[in-house]
Amino acid sequence: MIAGQIRQWELLELPEPFSQFAEADRRDTDRARRNARFLTRCTGQPALPFVASVGNDREVAELVDAGTVGWFQLDEREFEAD
């Protein structure tokens, strides 16, 4: 990074409360499953699809319950400013 430049992510202002946007949806699980297939194909090793979120919508919860996708639950407090 060049001195004085601002990273793109530093310009983002997140709405309050951010946690309402930290819920995984079908788009997240589709991406996780696609990436797991890609990693399996490229490495020859099994890769498991996982999402990380504070919560999940109904569709994602069903996929997690069925064992199709893994879920790592994020702590909502991690989104609070220091």
CSV table of C-alpha atoms in Angstrom, one decimal:
chain,number,residue,atom,x,y,z
A,1,MET,CA,0.0,0.0,0.0
A,2,ILE,CA,1.3,3.5,-0.9
A,3,ALA,CA,1.7,5.8,2.1
A,4,GLY,CA,-1.4,8.0,2.4
A,5,GLN,CA,-3.7,5.6,0.5
A,6,ILE,CA,-6.9,4.4,2.2
A,7,ARG,CA,-7.8,0.7,1.8
A,8,GLN,CA,-11.2,0.3,0.2
A,9,TRP,CA,-12.6,-1.5,3.2
A,10,GLU,CA,-11.8,1.4,5.4
A,11,LEU,CA,-14.3,3.5,3.5
A,12,LEU,CA,-17.2,1.3,4.4
A,13,GLU,CA,-19.7,2.4,7.0
A,14,LEU,CA,-21.6,-0.5,8.4
A,15,PRO,CA,-25.3,0.1,9.4
A,16,GLU,CA,-26.2,-0.4,13.1
A,17,PRO,CA,-26.8,-2.9,14.3
A,18,PHE,CA,-24.5,-4.8,12.0
A,19,SER,CA,-25.6,-8.2,13.4
A,20,GLN,CA,-28.8,-8.1,11.4
A,21,PHE,CA,-26.6,-8.5,8.3
A,22,ALA,CA,-24.5,-11.3,9.8
A,23,GLU,CA,-27.0,-14.0,9.0
A,24,ALA,CA,-26.0,-16.7,6.5
A,25,ASP,CA,-28.3,-17.2,3.5
A,26,ARG,CA,-28.5,-19.6,0.6
A,27,ARG,CA,-26.0,-17.5,-1.4
A,28,ASP,CA,-23.4,-18.2,1.4
A,29,THR,CA,-24.0,-21.9,1.4
A,30,ASP,CA,-23.9,-22.1,-2.4
A,31,ARG,CA,-20.5,-20.3,-2.4
A,32,ALA,CA,-19.2,-22.6,0.4
A,33,ARG,CA,-20.3,-25.7,-1.5
A,34,ARG,CA,-18.8,-24.4,-4.7
A,35,ASN,CA,-15.5,-23.6,-3.0
A,36,ALA,CA,-15.3,-27.0,-1.3
A,37,ARG,CA,-15.8,-28.7,-4.6
A,38,PHE,CA,-13.0,-26.6,-6.1
A,39,LEU,CA,-10.6,-27.3,-3.3
A,40,THR,CA,-11.4,-31.0,-3.5
A,41,ARG,CA,-10.7,-31.0,-7.2
A,42,CYS,CA,-7.5,-29.0,-7.0
A,43,THR,CA,-6.0,-30.8,-4.0
A,44,GLY,CA,-7.4,-34.3,-4.3
A,45,GLN,CA,-8.3,-34.1,-0.6
A,46,PRO,CA,-11.9,-33.8,0.7
A,47,ALA,CA,-13.0,-30.3,1.7
A,48,LEU,CA,-16.1,-29.6,3.7
A,49,PRO,CA,-18.3,-26.6,3.0
A,50,PHE,CA,-18.6,-24.3,6.0
A,51,VAL,CA,-20.2,-20.9,6.6
A,52,ALA,CA,-19.4,-18.6,9.5
A,53,SER,CA,-22.2,-16.3,10.8
A,54,VAL,CA,-24.0,-15.0,13.8
A,55,GLY,CA,-27.2,-16.8,12.7
A,56,ASN,CA,-28.7,-18.6,9.7
A,57,ASP,CA,-31.9,-18.2,7.8
A,58,ARG,CA,-34.3,-21.2,7.6
A,59,GLU,CA,-32.8,-22.7,4.4
A,60,VAL,CA,-29.3,-22.6,5.8
A,61,ALA,CA,-30.4,-24.1,9.2
A,62,GLU,CA,-32.0,-27.0,7.3
A,63,LEU,CA,-28.7,-27.6,5.3
A,64,VAL,CA,-26.7,-27.5,8.6
A,65,ASP,CA,-29.1,-29.8,10.3
A,66,ALA,CA,-28.9,-32.2,7.4
A,67,GLY,CA,-25.1,-32.2,7.6
A,68,THR,CA,-24.7,-30.8,4.0
A,69,VAL,CA,-23.0,-27.6,5.2
A,70,GLY,CA,-21.0,-27.0,8.4
A,71,TRP,CA,-21.6,-23.8,10.5
A,72,PHE,CA,-19.2,-21.9,12.7
A,73,GLN,CA,-21.2,-19.5,14.9
A,74,LEU,CA,-19.7,-16.0,15.3
A,75,ASP,CA,-20.2,-14.1,18.5
A,76,GLU,CA,-22.2,-11.0,17.9
A,77,ARG,CA,-19.9,-9.0,20.2
A,78,GLU,CA,-17.1,-9.4,17.7
A,79,PHE,CA,-18.8,-6.9,15.5
A,80,GLU,CA,-18.7,-4.2,18.2
A,81,ALA,CA,-16.2,-1.4,17.8
A,82,ASP,CA,-13.4,-1.3,20.4
